[in-house]
Amino acid sequence: MVFAPSPIPSRTQYVLEGIKHAILTGGLSPGQALVETELAAQFGVSKTPVREALKTLAGTGLVVMNQYKGVTVRTVDATMAREVYDVRLLLEPEALRRTITSRASLEAAREALARAEEATDQAERSLANREFHRALYLPCGNPLLARMLDEVRDQAALVSTVAWAAVPSWQREAGEHLEILRLALDGDAEGAARALHAHIADFVQRAFPEGEPA
């Protein structure tokens, strides 16, 4: 007998998406306490869906549950950032290489870049950039590889949110995105993979230089 995971109740999903959006757009800061009663009042729900949403967010690495301190937004430091980006460096260029060699459509990536360029604030731009990267690896032909990258996607976005708050380098990264997409559309799998690897490595090095205390 095959057991399918139970779907998340709609109220829990509503709260989950709301908290996640606030974290990934800087509305909730790293280290900030997340109080169930306050969140329940904010979203107009009972504490149960809030509690379930926080458990799910803890599983994805966006929040931390502590027996003594309660629930807080995960704090980003150099160690955390490098661990997350190390996974991306190992997996994401290979996924892009496979997307290109399989001649999968890159229209979603093109549309995401257009949304990022038209964005009127950092939050909107950040979300569009996340969709750009996902559009590059999702059609790689290996669902497990795509899911593994999805698992670190939120943590990577949290790292970039914190980094952009300190050093807003989005214009430089936008240019790198355009070059990656150009190479991909030209069918240059190796060139696009190298450009993506350099893009990811350079970003985390700029934001969290080697030698910086963890």
PDB file of N, CA and C in Angstrom, residues 24 27 29 35 48-49 63 77 87 90 99 101 107 110-111 121 123 127 145-146 154 169 175 177 189 198-200:
ATOM      1  N   LEU A  24      11.165  36.356   3.673  1.00  0.00           N
ATOM      2  CA  LEU A  24      11.993  36.433   2.468  1.00  0.00           C
ATOM      3  C   LEU A  24      12.004  37.811   1.828  1.00  0.00           C
ATOM      4  N   GLY A  27      10.356  41.634   5.813  1.00  0.00           N
ATOM      5  CA  GLY A  27       9.343  42.133   6.745  1.00  0.00           C
ATOM      6  C   GLY A  27       9.547  41.598   8.148  1.00  0.00           C
ATOM      7  N   SER A  29      12.689  40.097  10.452  1.00  0.00           N
ATOM      8  CA  SER A  29      14.152  40.107  10.449  1.00  0.00           C
ATOM      9  C   SER A  29      14.735  38.852  11.082  1.00  0.00           C
ATOM     10  N   VAL A  35       5.639  34.993  17.744  1.00  0.00           N
ATOM     11  CA  VAL A  35       4.744  34.636  18.846  1.00  0.00           C
ATOM     12  C   VAL A  35       3.415  34.138  18.283  1.00  0.00           C
ATOM     13  N   THR A  48      -3.677  26.996  16.215  1.00  0.00           N
ATOM     14  CA  THR A  48      -3.324  25.698  15.628  1.00  0.00           C
ATOM     15  C   THR A  48      -2.691  25.813  14.245  1.00  0.00           C
ATOM     16  N   PRO A  49      -3.301  26.507  13.275  1.00  0.00           N
ATOM     17  CA  PRO A  49      -2.633  26.631  11.967  1.00  0.00           C
ATOM     18  C   PRO A  49      -1.316  27.396  12.043  1.00  0.00           C
ATOM     19  N   VAL A  63      12.889  29.074  10.091  1.00  0.00           N
ATOM     20  CA  VAL A  63      12.735  29.477  11.485  1.00  0.00           C
ATOM     21  C   VAL A  63      13.400  28.440  12.377  1.00  0.00           C
ATOM     22  N   ASP A  77      24.408  33.624   9.169  1.00  0.00           N
ATOM     23  CA  ASP A  77      25.812  33.932   9.414  1.00  0.00           C
ATOM     24  C   ASP A  77      26.641  33.322   8.279  1.00  0.00           C
ATOM     25  N   VAL A  87      25.812  23.751  -1.454  1.00  0.00           N
ATOM     26  CA  VAL A  87      24.865  22.814  -2.066  1.00  0.00           C
ATOM     27  C   VAL A  87      24.454  23.312  -3.444  1.00  0.00           C
ATOM     28  N   LEU A  90      27.174  22.758  -6.011  1.00  0.00           N
ATOM     29  CA  LEU A  90      27.319  21.362  -6.399  1.00  0.00           C
ATOM     30  C   LEU A  90      26.217  20.912  -7.351  1.00  0.00           C
ATOM     31  N   THR A  99      19.169  20.866 -18.261  1.00  0.00           N
ATOM     32  CA  THR A  99      18.040  21.586 -18.850  1.00  0.00           C
ATOM     33  C   THR A  99      18.354  21.987 -20.279  1.00  0.00           C
ATOM     34  N   THR A 101      20.811  20.763 -22.365  1.00  0.00           N
ATOM     35  CA  THR A 101      21.068  19.642 -23.278  1.00  0.00           C
ATOM     36  C   THR A 101      19.777  18.916 -23.658  1.00  0.00           C
ATOM     37  N   GLU A 107      11.378  29.696 -21.439  1.00  0.00           N
ATOM     38  CA  GLU A 107      10.498  30.850 -21.478  1.00  0.00           C
ATOM     39  C   GLU A 107      10.177  31.362 -20.075  1.00  0.00           C
ATOM     40  N   ARG A 110      12.966  33.523 -18.922  1.00  0.00           N
ATOM     41  CA  ARG A 110      12.932  34.809 -19.604  1.00  0.00           C
ATOM     42  C   ARG A 110      11.868  35.722 -18.968  1.00  0.00           C
ATOM     43  N   GLU A 111      10.714  35.155 -18.662  1.00  0.00           N
ATOM     44  CA  GLU A 111       9.631  35.934 -18.061  1.00  0.00           C
ATOM     45  C   GLU A 111       9.997  36.401 -16.656  1.00  0.00           C
ATOM     46  N   ASP A 121      10.300  47.340  -6.227  1.00  0.00           N
ATOM     47  CA  ASP A 121      10.935  47.310  -4.911  1.00  0.00           C
ATOM     48  C   ASP A 121      11.779  46.041  -4.772  1.00  0.00           C
ATOM     49  N   ALA A 123      11.645  43.597  -2.610  1.00  0.00           N
ATOM     50  CA  ALA A 123      10.904  42.377  -2.326  1.00  0.00           C
ATOM     51  C   ALA A 123      10.435  41.720  -3.622  1.00  0.00           C
ATOM     52  N   LEU A 127      11.812  38.049  -5.272  1.00  0.00           N
ATOM     53  CA  LEU A 127      10.941  36.926  -5.611  1.00  0.00           C
ATOM     54  C   LEU A 127      11.089  36.547  -7.086  1.00  0.00           C
ATOM     55  N   LEU A 145      16.598  15.741  -8.295  1.00  0.00           N
ATOM     56  CA  LEU A 145      17.560  16.839  -8.300  1.00  0.00           C
ATOM     57  C   LEU A 145      16.850  18.173  -8.121  1.00  0.00           C
ATOM     58  N   ALA A 146      15.731  18.360  -8.808  1.00  0.00           N
ATOM     59  CA  ALA A 146      14.966  19.599  -8.684  1.00  0.00           C
ATOM     60  C   ALA A 146      14.427  19.767  -7.266  1.00  0.00           C
ATOM     61  N   ASP A 154      14.536  28.298  -0.150  1.00  0.00           N
ATOM     62  CA  ASP A 154      14.117  29.316   0.807  1.00  0.00           C
ATOM     63  C   ASP A 154      15.293  29.822   1.635  1.00  0.00           C
ATOM     64  N   SER A 169      23.563  44.651  -4.226  1.00  0.00           N
ATOM     65  CA  SER A 169      24.335  44.388  -5.446  1.00  0.00           C
ATOM     66  C   SER A 169      23.460  43.824  -6.567  1.00  0.00           C
ATOM     67  N   GLY A 175      22.838  41.707 -14.378  1.00  0.00           N
ATOM     68  CA  GLY A 175      23.653  41.558 -15.574  1.00  0.00           C
ATOM     69  C   GLY A 175      24.156  40.131 -15.745  1.00  0.00           C
ATOM     70  N   HIS A 177      22.636  37.465 -14.608  1.00  0.00           N
ATOM     71  CA  HIS A 177      21.474  36.664 -15.002  1.00  0.00           C
ATOM     72  C   HIS A 177      21.247  36.731 -16.510  1.00  0.00           C
ATOM     73  N   ALA A 189      25.622  24.738 -23.096  1.00  0.00           N
ATOM     74  CA  ALA A 189      25.391  24.149 -21.775  1.00  0.00           C
ATOM     75  C   ALA A 189      26.583  24.343 -20.849  1.00  0.00           C
ATOM     76  N   ALA A 198      29.975  30.627 -11.360  1.00  0.00           N
ATOM     77  CA  ALA A 198      30.682  31.846 -10.970  1.00  0.00           C
ATOM     78  C   ALA A 198      29.728  32.841 -10.314  1.00  0.00           C
ATOM     79  N   HIS A 199      28.524  32.936 -10.831  1.00  0.00           N
ATOM     80  CA  HIS A 199      27.510  33.848 -10.285  1.00  0.00           C
ATOM     81  C   HIS A 199      27.194  33.505  -8.828  1.00  0.00           C
ATOM     82  N   ILE A 200      26.971  32.235  -8.548  1.00  0.00           N
ATOM     83  CA  ILE A 200      26.635  31.794  -7.192  1.00  0.00           C
ATOM     84  C   ILE A 200      27.839  31.965  -6.262  1.00  0.00           C
TER      85      ILE A 200
END
